[in-house]
Amino acid sequence: MDSFEWLHGFKVGFGLHHVNFEDSTRPRTPKYSAHFYHRVIKDNGFPTPEDEKILYGNFAKDFIWSTATASYQIEGGWRADGKGLSIWDKFAHTPLRVFNNDNGDVACDSYNKIDEDVSMLRQLKVTHYRFSVSWPRVLPDGTTNFVNEVGLSYYSHLVDALLKANIQPHITLYHWDLPQALQDIGGWENETIVFKFRDYANLIFSRLGHKVKFWITINEPYNIANVGHGYGAAAPGISFRPGTLPYIVGHNLLKAHAETWHLYNDKYRSKQGGIISITINSDWSEPRNPYKQEDVDAARRVVQFYIGWFAHPVFNGDYSDMMKTIIQKRSLEAGLPKSRLPEFTAEEVKRIKGTYDYFGFNHYTTVLAFPVDYGNLQHYDADRGAGTIADRTWLDSGSSWLKVSPFGFRRILNFIKEEYRNPPIIITENGISERGSVDLNDFHRSYYYEKYINQVLKAYILDGVDIRGYTAWSLMDNLEWATGFSERFGLFHVNHTDPKRPRVAKTSAAYYATIITCNGFPDPATGPHDCLNQEVEGTSVPSTSLPSFNMVNFLGITLSSGEAEKGLYTLFALLIVSSLGVICSLFCFLKTKKYSKEIATIQSVLNS
Ligand code: PNW
């Protein structure tokens, strides 16, 4: 327990239990570490928790296996054949907005590489491919006044090439590249966008819908609203009304989605027979200290303000009571006449509720939440009233926000099942990045896919979550938005400094192909299984070699971070020893010369 810590008194506590020294009864409270240590003793060590054990089993026969990209991130051809400008063209051409001033002018040059892209997809053996249509490539000024046929034909060629390879296209209508012409009249803040988006969707359904059976209206409304219009870290890069604008934008995104769903439902469904939904992204959130009610409450708020912001209106009708109550209360307390969260009329609630054929879900990571009081700051973060951190034991990725935490995937899938009445779910994104020097042996990615997809299997088999499909982000390294080409999510590497933009398989491509071919994780006890050990052309490094993550370069040698740490301490120790040596020699020299006064001076300097 915390006790009298010598020179530090009661300020420093080493205890597994906290002791309140201000209370004469000296009450003891177990800290998180006490519970942890208790478990270590009980388990007599560290057995693999049930959570982390691999479950053997298969997905349904018709399970969707897919991988994804987005137009601005891969296409390039930013001015080709009459394409209009998007907000991302403008954002990326503004100095200092994107890391290294990277942009999507050429990106992976997919606009000119349909064959190469489809060839990668065939090698992965995916059943579906998720890509997005660039609105300004098809409608340069955002409206149907002028249709850019050449731009549109890129997508029909791509769709044809996919179908020929027996791969089903899964099209996202909006993956963040709004026509700049529409931004110039207010973009997602201007309500007229609702019908402009519906008109654009109408064109795409009418031209491609006879061949395309899987649709997503909008990708990640959370990021569009909050990152693009609150933090300003994505296009259009607005950050000066962070307490208001994200909610207005979110409101219009929901309406645009709903109108487009109804359009498809009323006009196209019976003829074309496809399915359409929205893709919502969210982290899972756990309390930082599960024994603290405030942390448990903060974790709930993080989830309700993240997935719930958009899923609640679409699946349950209207915003959650939690969001409505908190934002209204904080707005009124700040002297505003009404809530910063716009209201849906009863009619609108009815129109939006149920506008889904499946739950399109993007997921990457988990956070630990704790309460934060921001005073009366009018901001989404302050409304949410929570801070988040990651557990230090979770493995890193190339993205600061993404830590490897597979258990959270199963938990949030269960949350979707419970909260939204077990809708069919298609996971439309999941994946991991790396940064730094290129290493095609991306062991960390295979590891991530194994652990995360196995959690999906557990949710499906053990928990009865209705999961219909899984999509890996991403087919290839591409422009990772504001972090440019520095963060790489691809199953295939693309060299962005080579004008030919060559694609090379990483080791994880073969691993993903194996999971797909096996349709899950076959039990070795019932083996051997032919589906295991798929190969992908050009995979140059065997998957059995050392994991490449967590390795650092130390004095020109590649070491694990642990080894490098030891090396660093050794170096420090040597430095200290050698400087002591220098001081000693100096003393000896001075002593022999009988410089006692100088010795005293040096000693007093050293003492001070
Ligand atoms: C998604 N976060 O974005 C997008 O749909 C993709 O275009 C993107 O490349 C991919 O995930 C990887 O980032 C996200 O900070 C960006 O939590 C950031 C976050 C989540 C999703």
XYZ file of C-alpha atoms and ligand atoms in Angstrom:
629
model
C 0.000 0.000 0.000
C 1.024 3.661 -0.312
C 3.224 4.527 2.641
C 5.829 6.976 3.957
C 8.206 7.253 0.992
C 11.305 8.592 2.769
C 12.372 11.969 1.377
C 9.171 12.216 -0.683
C 6.923 11.741 2.309
C 3.363 10.781 1.312
C 3.617 12.423 -2.119
C 4.854 9.318 -3.916
C 2.829 6.135 -3.606
C 4.214 2.755 -4.538
C 1.145 0.941 -3.296
C -1.152 -1.534 -4.964
C -3.657 0.085 -2.610
C -4.205 3.785 -2.197
C -4.163 5.043 1.410
C -5.883 8.309 2.233
C -3.481 9.985 4.665
C -5.812 12.914 5.154
C -8.339 10.639 6.789
C -7.482 9.613 10.365
C -8.953 6.138 9.725
C -6.434 5.704 6.849
C -8.877 3.991 4.443
C -7.354 1.665 1.805
C -8.680 1.462 -1.757
C -7.392 -1.060 -4.310
C -5.895 0.542 -7.406
C -6.293 -1.015 -10.853
C -2.888 -2.617 -10.362
C -4.146 -4.476 -7.275
C -6.824 -6.147 -9.343
C -4.290 -6.878 -12.038
C -1.778 -8.399 -9.629
C -4.535 -10.412 -8.019
C -5.266 -11.938 -11.413
C -1.618 -12.730 -12.078
C -1.459 -14.570 -8.727
C -4.737 -16.377 -9.377
C -3.607 -17.472 -12.853
C -0.093 -18.207 -11.576
C 1.273 -16.364 -14.599
C -0.058 -15.261 -17.950
C -2.192 -17.882 -19.686
C -3.618 -16.803 -23.083
C -6.961 -15.235 -22.204
C -10.052 -16.848 -23.746
C -10.461 -13.602 -25.689
C -7.195 -14.098 -27.537
C -7.455 -17.795 -28.362
C -8.051 -18.557 -32.026
C -11.498 -19.887 -32.842
C -11.552 -22.415 -35.671
C -14.545 -22.257 -37.968
C -15.971 -20.856 -41.169
C -18.123 -17.994 -42.337
C -21.345 -18.535 -44.303
C -20.974 -19.993 -47.798
C -21.975 -16.773 -49.542
C -19.824 -14.554 -47.303
C -18.604 -11.358 -48.990
C -14.791 -11.127 -49.101
C -13.687 -7.734 -50.292
C -11.046 -5.049 -50.238
C -11.510 -1.308 -50.608
C -10.151 1.916 -52.046
C -11.478 5.434 -52.605
C -11.359 7.606 -55.718
C -9.223 10.493 -54.487
C -6.813 8.139 -52.746
C -5.977 6.068 -55.838
C -7.210 7.469 -59.136
C -5.006 10.448 -59.975
C -6.026 11.982 -63.300
C -7.056 15.033 -61.370
C -7.651 17.096 -64.504
C -8.038 14.283 -67.010
C -10.810 14.305 -69.598
C -12.795 17.199 -68.173
C -12.862 16.180 -64.513
C -13.963 19.006 -62.204
C -12.028 19.924 -59.082
C -12.879 18.417 -55.736
C -12.421 19.839 -52.258
C -9.513 17.435 -51.859
C -7.764 18.830 -54.952
C -8.005 22.262 -53.387
C -7.081 21.128 -49.864
C -4.045 19.130 -50.999
C -2.832 22.020 -53.157
C -2.927 24.343 -50.162
C 0.545 24.408 -48.578
C 0.928 22.681 -45.203
C -2.448 20.943 -45.282
C -1.114 17.517 -46.291
C 2.062 15.978 -44.911
C 5.038 16.498 -47.211
C 2.668 18.463 -49.467
C 1.642 15.165 -51.060
C -1.455 15.233 -53.251
C -3.688 12.968 -55.300
C -2.804 14.451 -58.710
C -1.439 11.086 -59.817
C -1.846 8.963 -56.656
C -1.765 5.292 -57.778
C -2.750 6.322 -61.311
C -5.654 3.907 -61.126
C -7.486 6.055 -63.677
C -5.103 4.490 -66.191
C -4.594 1.095 -64.570
C -7.836 -0.858 -64.559
C -6.096 -4.060 -65.666
C -3.398 -3.902 -62.994
C -5.949 -3.209 -60.276
C -8.224 -6.053 -61.326
C -5.244 -8.381 -61.568
C -4.398 -7.678 -57.903
C -8.001 -8.362 -56.940
C -7.972 -11.693 -58.755
C -4.855 -12.718 -56.925
C -6.478 -11.948 -53.602
C -9.461 -14.074 -54.664
C -11.911 -11.517 -53.327
C -15.562 -11.906 -54.262
C -16.222 -8.144 -54.157
C -14.330 -4.897 -54.652
C -15.334 -1.700 -52.883
C -14.373 1.523 -54.685
C -15.842 4.998 -54.869
C -16.999 7.230 -57.690
C -15.520 10.698 -57.878
C -18.514 13.022 -58.053
C -16.612 15.834 -59.857
C -15.161 13.382 -62.404
C -18.692 12.594 -63.499
C -20.369 15.932 -62.765
C -17.628 18.593 -62.970
C -19.732 21.342 -61.377
C -21.573 18.955 -59.098
C -24.906 19.284 -60.887
C -26.508 17.167 -63.592
C -26.485 20.164 -65.953
C -23.468 18.601 -67.581
C -22.473 14.942 -67.486
C -18.823 14.230 -68.225
C -19.275 11.041 -70.238
C -15.553 10.265 -70.526
C -15.177 10.371 -66.767
C -18.208 8.168 -66.297
C -16.899 5.652 -68.808
C -13.890 4.959 -66.530
C -16.313 3.499 -64.008
C -18.263 1.465 -66.554
C -14.994 0.001 -67.833
C -13.939 -0.808 -64.306
C -17.299 -2.427 -63.548
C -17.078 -4.497 -66.744
C -13.534 -5.620 -65.969
C -14.603 -6.635 -62.462
C -17.624 -8.606 -63.636
C -15.474 -10.346 -66.217
C -13.203 -11.440 -63.361
C -16.281 -12.587 -61.444
C -15.826 -9.844 -58.848
C -18.898 -7.914 -57.697
C -18.523 -4.133 -57.579
C -19.511 -2.446 -54.308
C -19.747 1.264 -55.048
C -19.438 4.138 -52.589
C -21.114 7.205 -54.033
C -19.363 9.647 -51.742
C -15.949 9.081 -50.246
C -15.138 12.689 -49.353
C -14.273 14.280 -52.729
C -17.057 16.844 -53.009
C -17.084 18.967 -56.182
C -15.347 22.229 -55.261
C -18.109 24.072 -57.156
C -20.580 22.860 -54.507
C -18.241 23.778 -51.660
C -18.183 27.284 -53.105
C -21.899 27.575 -52.308
C -21.567 26.145 -48.801
C -20.986 22.439 -49.423
C -22.540 20.152 -46.832
C -23.574 23.140 -44.775
C -26.044 24.230 -47.449
C -29.219 22.174 -47.288
C -29.668 22.251 -51.069
C -26.904 19.652 -51.212
C -29.404 17.014 -50.118
C -31.096 17.003 -53.509
C -27.914 17.632 -55.473
C -26.506 14.464 -53.955
C -29.698 12.584 -54.751
C -29.566 13.771 -58.387
C -25.954 12.650 -58.690
C -26.865 9.260 -57.209
C -29.789 9.014 -59.605
C -27.431 9.407 -62.555
C -25.087 6.706 -61.264
C -27.908 4.257 -60.508
C -29.374 4.809 -63.966
C -26.032 4.272 -65.719
C -24.395 1.558 -63.648
C -27.226 0.069 -61.623
C -28.038 -2.720 -64.059
C -24.593 -4.160 -63.328
C -23.932 -3.065 -59.745
C -25.832 -4.674 -56.875
C -24.033 -3.232 -53.831
C -24.161 0.434 -52.904
C -22.966 2.758 -50.156
C -24.339 6.290 -50.135
C -21.841 8.052 -47.873
C -18.571 6.891 -46.330
C -17.977 7.819 -42.699
C -20.248 10.796 -42.055
C -18.444 11.210 -38.720
C -15.185 12.078 -40.441
C -16.820 14.385 -42.962
C -18.685 16.281 -40.245
C -16.163 16.334 -37.439
C -12.728 16.015 -39.041
C -13.595 18.086 -42.133
C -15.774 20.729 -40.436
C -14.765 20.625 -36.737
C -11.067 19.841 -36.398
C -10.410 20.989 -39.969
C -7.812 18.276 -40.522
C -9.529 17.060 -43.694
C -11.146 18.898 -46.605
C -12.741 21.376 -46.653
C -10.595 22.143 -43.581
C -13.005 24.288 -41.592
C -12.400 24.609 -37.856
C -13.780 27.913 -36.658
C -17.278 26.775 -35.532
C -16.430 23.390 -34.016
C -19.479 23.378 -31.730
C -22.029 24.022 -34.457
C -20.909 23.231 -37.967
C -20.195 19.502 -37.519
C -23.768 18.995 -36.292
C -25.269 20.969 -39.196
C -23.157 19.040 -41.694
C -24.060 15.750 -40.005
C -27.731 16.677 -40.236
C -27.530 17.277 -43.990
C -25.468 14.136 -44.528
C -28.189 12.092 -42.840
C -30.890 13.699 -44.966
C -28.896 13.233 -48.172
C -28.362 9.585 -47.319
C -32.030 9.048 -46.520
C -33.269 10.714 -49.710
C -30.884 8.625 -51.787
C -31.910 5.408 -50.051
C -35.568 6.238 -50.758
C -34.763 7.039 -54.370
C -33.157 3.636 -54.822
C -35.921 1.946 -52.879
C -38.735 3.562 -54.880
C -37.275 3.775 -58.348
C -34.542 1.174 -58.790
C -34.821 -1.655 -56.326
C -37.472 -3.656 -58.112
C -35.680 -3.410 -61.484
C -32.094 -3.651 -60.337
C -32.416 -5.784 -57.226
C -29.432 -4.373 -55.338
C -28.890 -3.323 -51.734
C -27.924 0.099 -50.431
C -26.834 1.562 -47.137
C -24.563 4.043 -45.388
C -21.092 3.239 -43.999
C -20.593 4.375 -40.426
C -17.206 4.248 -38.693
C -16.460 3.971 -35.028
C -13.848 2.994 -32.524
C -14.892 0.867 -29.586
C -14.439 2.504 -26.206
C -13.702 0.932 -22.843
C -13.458 2.737 -19.498
C -9.857 3.630 -18.625
C -10.512 2.188 -15.180
C -13.371 -0.316 -15.306
C -13.826 0.045 -11.546
C -14.647 3.739 -11.839
C -18.228 4.644 -12.699
C -17.145 8.012 -14.200
C -14.920 6.172 -16.664
C -17.670 3.704 -17.510
C -20.000 6.639 -18.212
C -17.340 8.418 -20.297
C -16.846 5.276 -22.412
C -20.595 5.121 -23.069
C -20.630 8.744 -24.142
C -17.710 8.206 -26.533
C -19.611 5.388 -28.262
C -22.936 7.261 -28.380
C -21.262 10.378 -29.806
C -19.337 8.303 -32.363
C -21.270 5.394 -33.867
C -24.519 6.606 -32.295
C -24.439 10.071 -33.872
C -25.338 8.563 -37.261
C -26.489 5.030 -36.502
C -29.159 6.090 -34.030
C -31.104 8.210 -36.565
C -30.751 5.641 -39.375
C -31.540 2.539 -37.332
C -33.625 3.765 -34.388
C -34.919 7.127 -35.627
C -33.619 10.516 -34.425
C -30.470 11.292 -32.424
C -29.995 9.429 -29.170
C -31.503 10.962 -26.047
C -27.994 11.198 -24.673
C -26.775 13.453 -27.496
C -29.946 15.539 -27.513
C -29.928 16.103 -23.752
C -26.240 16.867 -23.328
C -25.909 19.226 -26.300
C -29.089 21.100 -25.454
C -28.105 21.514 -21.811
C -24.611 22.746 -22.648
C -25.929 25.114 -25.340
C -28.517 26.703 -23.037
C -26.030 26.985 -20.191
C -23.760 28.954 -22.525
C -26.597 31.395 -23.167
C -27.545 30.151 -26.632
C -31.269 30.327 -27.488
C -31.441 26.663 -28.518
C -29.447 23.475 -28.886
C -26.515 23.450 -31.292
C -27.709 20.014 -32.412
C -30.353 20.606 -35.105
C -33.712 18.910 -34.641
C -35.443 16.545 -37.008
C -39.170 17.072 -37.413
C -41.368 14.070 -36.636
C -41.765 13.592 -40.377
C -38.019 13.653 -40.972
C -37.458 11.121 -38.215
C -39.894 8.812 -39.982
C -38.221 9.409 -43.325
C -34.712 8.657 -42.023
C -35.529 5.716 -39.766
C -34.930 2.400 -41.467
C -33.039 3.737 -44.489
C -30.678 0.773 -44.570
C -30.426 -2.644 -46.153
C -27.400 -3.564 -44.048
C -25.095 -1.899 -41.528
C -21.970 -0.746 -43.410
C -19.321 -0.603 -40.734
C -15.712 0.638 -40.695
C -13.595 -0.215 -37.682
C -9.908 0.001 -36.804
C -9.203 0.455 -33.116
C -10.290 0.779 -29.483
C -9.773 3.601 -26.990
C -9.889 3.923 -23.207
C -12.126 6.728 -21.995
C -12.208 8.977 -18.935
C -14.246 12.085 -18.121
C -12.954 15.544 -19.003
C -14.736 18.735 -18.039
C -14.147 21.423 -20.656
C -16.145 24.081 -18.813
C -18.528 25.850 -21.154
C -16.446 25.383 -24.307
C -18.849 24.866 -27.216
C -17.194 22.012 -29.042
C -17.991 18.411 -29.980
C -15.200 17.176 -27.662
C -16.626 19.184 -24.784
C -20.144 17.895 -25.465
C -18.797 14.371 -25.352
C -16.985 15.287 -22.140
C -14.390 12.575 -22.424
C -10.744 12.119 -23.167
C -9.327 8.978 -24.702
C -6.001 7.169 -24.515
C -4.692 3.804 -25.623
C -3.471 0.967 -23.454
C 0.328 1.028 -23.563
C 0.484 -2.710 -24.188
C -1.403 -2.459 -27.498
C 0.861 -2.714 -30.524
C 1.443 0.364 -32.638
C 0.744 0.944 -36.301
C 1.905 3.600 -38.753
C -0.995 5.843 -37.661
C -0.955 7.520 -34.263
C -4.668 6.856 -33.713
C -4.557 3.172 -34.598
C -3.500 0.628 -31.967
C -3.890 -3.101 -32.342
C -6.793 -4.031 -30.067
C -8.761 -6.880 -31.665
C -11.039 -7.624 -28.686
C -12.841 -4.299 -29.224
C -13.995 -5.418 -32.667
C -16.094 -8.239 -31.246
C -17.463 -5.934 -28.559
C -18.596 -3.210 -30.945
C -20.125 -5.812 -33.293
C -22.121 -7.044 -30.310
C -23.025 -3.457 -29.478
C -24.439 -3.050 -33.012
C -26.410 -6.257 -32.588
C -27.922 -5.148 -29.284
C -28.407 -1.466 -29.983
C -29.765 -1.692 -33.536
C -31.684 -4.991 -33.384
C -29.235 -7.317 -35.078
C -29.080 -5.826 -38.566
C -27.124 -7.626 -41.294
C -23.611 -6.160 -41.144
C -21.097 -5.740 -43.935
C -17.729 -4.672 -42.593
C -16.730 -2.151 -45.245
C -13.251 -1.322 -43.877
C -10.709 -2.741 -41.466
C -6.939 -2.665 -41.694
C -3.605 -1.403 -40.445
C -0.861 0.940 -41.649
C 2.894 1.108 -41.460
C 5.306 3.974 -42.047
C 9.031 4.347 -42.623
C 11.154 2.234 -44.905
C 9.401 -0.239 -47.164
C 9.400 -3.859 -46.022
C 7.295 -6.205 -48.100
C 7.320 -8.731 -45.291
C 4.487 -6.980 -43.442
C 4.098 -9.537 -40.690
C 2.240 -6.975 -38.564
C -0.540 -6.766 -41.168
C -1.042 -10.542 -41.371
C -1.081 -10.581 -37.574
C -3.670 -7.795 -37.486
C -5.913 -9.480 -40.063
C -5.685 -12.830 -38.336
C -6.628 -11.423 -34.939
C -9.288 -8.993 -36.132
C -10.997 -11.372 -38.562
C -10.965 -14.069 -35.901
C -12.868 -11.692 -33.601
C -15.385 -11.228 -36.409
C -15.736 -15.012 -36.588
C -16.334 -15.159 -32.822
C -19.002 -12.473 -33.059
C -20.609 -14.428 -35.898
C -20.421 -17.974 -34.509
C -20.437 -17.506 -30.749
C -22.537 -14.348 -30.387
C -24.911 -14.668 -33.336
C -24.060 -11.266 -34.815
C -25.423 -11.216 -38.378
C -22.188 -10.541 -40.277
C -22.447 -10.899 -44.048
C -19.146 -9.595 -45.312
C -15.664 -8.303 -44.580
C -13.604 -5.709 -46.461
C -9.878 -5.135 -45.978
C -8.622 -1.558 -46.164
C -6.803 -1.286 -48.452
C -6.069 -2.998 -51.753
C -2.918 -0.904 -52.192
C -0.859 1.839 -50.558
C -2.487 5.161 -51.383
C -2.885 8.771 -50.383
C -3.772 8.553 -46.704
C -5.540 11.925 -46.661
C -3.743 14.555 -44.540
C -0.855 12.204 -43.791
C -0.121 11.781 -47.492
C 1.771 8.727 -48.717
C 3.628 8.331 -45.431
C 1.072 5.955 -43.873
C 0.585 2.814 -45.921
C -2.480 0.574 -45.512
C -2.050 -1.546 -48.657
C -1.997 -5.303 -49.186
C 0.039 -4.283 -52.225
C 2.831 -1.750 -52.105
C 2.826 1.105 -54.613
C 6.020 3.031 -55.207
C 4.778 6.603 -55.403
C 8.095 7.990 -56.575
C 8.153 5.745 -59.653
C 6.222 7.295 -62.567
C 4.923 3.832 -63.473
C 3.425 3.373 -59.997
C 4.280 -0.331 -59.902
C 2.238 -2.560 -57.580
C 4.025 -5.295 -55.609
C 2.359 -7.761 -53.280
C 3.205 -7.596 -49.609
C 3.309 -10.874 -47.688
C -0.082 -10.119 -46.137
C -1.709 -10.337 -49.584
C -1.038 -14.086 -49.630
C -2.223 -14.362 -46.045
C -5.505 -12.574 -46.802
C -5.980 -14.808 -49.867
C -5.555 -17.781 -47.538
C -8.262 -16.621 -45.135
C -10.553 -15.952 -48.100
C -9.905 -19.319 -49.749
C -10.457 -21.138 -46.456
C -13.508 -18.925 -45.799
C -12.262 -18.558 -42.242
C -9.939 -20.514 -40.012
C -9.852 -24.288 -40.561
C -9.086 -26.472 -37.568
C -5.580 -27.965 -37.948
C -6.869 -31.081 -36.152
C -9.108 -31.852 -39.136
C -6.362 -31.073 -41.696
C -4.406 -31.013 -43.877
C -6.311 -28.205 -45.597
C -5.646 -27.433 -49.231
C -6.865 -23.878 -48.814
C -3.955 -22.920 -46.559
C -0.781 -21.304 -47.886
C -2.117 -19.423 -50.869
C 0.491 -17.723 -52.984
C 0.398 -14.347 -54.618
C 2.562 -13.498 -57.596
C 5.593 -11.435 -56.751
C 5.464 -12.008 -53.004
C 9.153 -11.993 -52.454
C 9.558 -12.608 -48.751
C 8.532 -15.782 -46.934
C 5.938 -15.163 -44.256
C 7.914 -17.207 -41.739
C 10.744 -14.706 -41.313
C 10.973 -12.353 -38.356
C 8.217 -9.882 -37.584
C 9.206 -6.507 -38.932
C 7.113 -4.362 -36.642
C 8.529 -2.803 -33.546
C 11.998 -2.956 -35.112
C 14.145 0.132 -34.929
C 17.417 1.152 -36.408
C 19.991 1.607 -33.663
C 23.536 2.641 -34.631
C 22.940 1.099 -38.050
C 21.731 -2.252 -36.694
C 18.110 -3.437 -36.919
C 16.926 -4.302 -33.424
C 13.666 -4.818 -31.612
C 12.697 -1.745 -29.608
C 13.475 -3.662 -26.380
C 16.953 -4.514 -27.572
C 17.524 -0.955 -28.727
C 16.460 0.320 -25.305
C 19.003 -1.967 -23.645
C 21.602 -0.771 -26.146
C 20.826 2.816 -25.332
C 21.199 2.247 -21.583
C 24.456 0.393 -22.152
C 25.730 3.311 -24.181
C 24.742 5.715 -21.407
C 26.474 3.571 -18.822
C 29.631 3.433 -20.926
C 29.521 7.198 -21.360
C 29.194 7.735 -17.609
C 31.992 5.277 -16.855
C 34.284 6.838 -19.430
C 33.614 10.390 -18.213
C 34.263 9.245 -14.648
C 37.477 7.812 -16.004
C 38.451 11.182 -17.453
C 37.681 12.921 -14.130
C 39.671 10.292 -12.188
C 42.676 10.666 -14.463
C 42.488 14.429 -14.043
C 42.453 14.029 -10.252
C 45.424 11.671 -10.271
C 47.328 14.069 -12.476
C 46.540 17.020 -10.258
C 47.334 15.043 -7.101
C 50.750 14.023 -8.357
C 51.394 17.659 -9.160
C 50.176 18.605 -5.665
C 47.543 21.026 -6.953
C 45.425 20.744 -3.799
C 43.709 24.139 -4.225
C 42.545 23.247 -7.773
C 41.323 19.888 -6.528
C 39.201 21.608 -3.865
C 37.699 23.934 -6.507
C 36.800 21.039 -8.826
C 35.320 19.126 -5.920
C 33.095 21.987 -4.886
C 31.904 22.436 -8.507
C 31.112 18.708 -8.727
C 29.274 18.825 -5.411
C 27.141 21.769 -6.419
C -11.046 5.706 -43.131
N -9.497 7.868 -37.251
O -10.717 6.925 -42.545
C -11.371 6.064 -44.567
O -12.629 5.617 -44.985
C -10.302 5.666 -45.522
O -10.404 6.460 -46.675
C -8.958 5.768 -44.857
O -7.889 5.638 -45.738
C -8.920 4.695 -43.789
O -10.011 4.831 -42.890
C -7.637 4.654 -42.984
O -7.480 5.831 -42.254
C -10.405 7.064 -41.225
O -8.633 8.767 -36.979
C -9.457 8.024 -40.895
O -10.028 7.257 -36.315
C -9.160 8.278 -39.582
C -9.808 7.578 -38.580
C -10.749 6.606 -38.895
C -11.043 6.348 -40.230
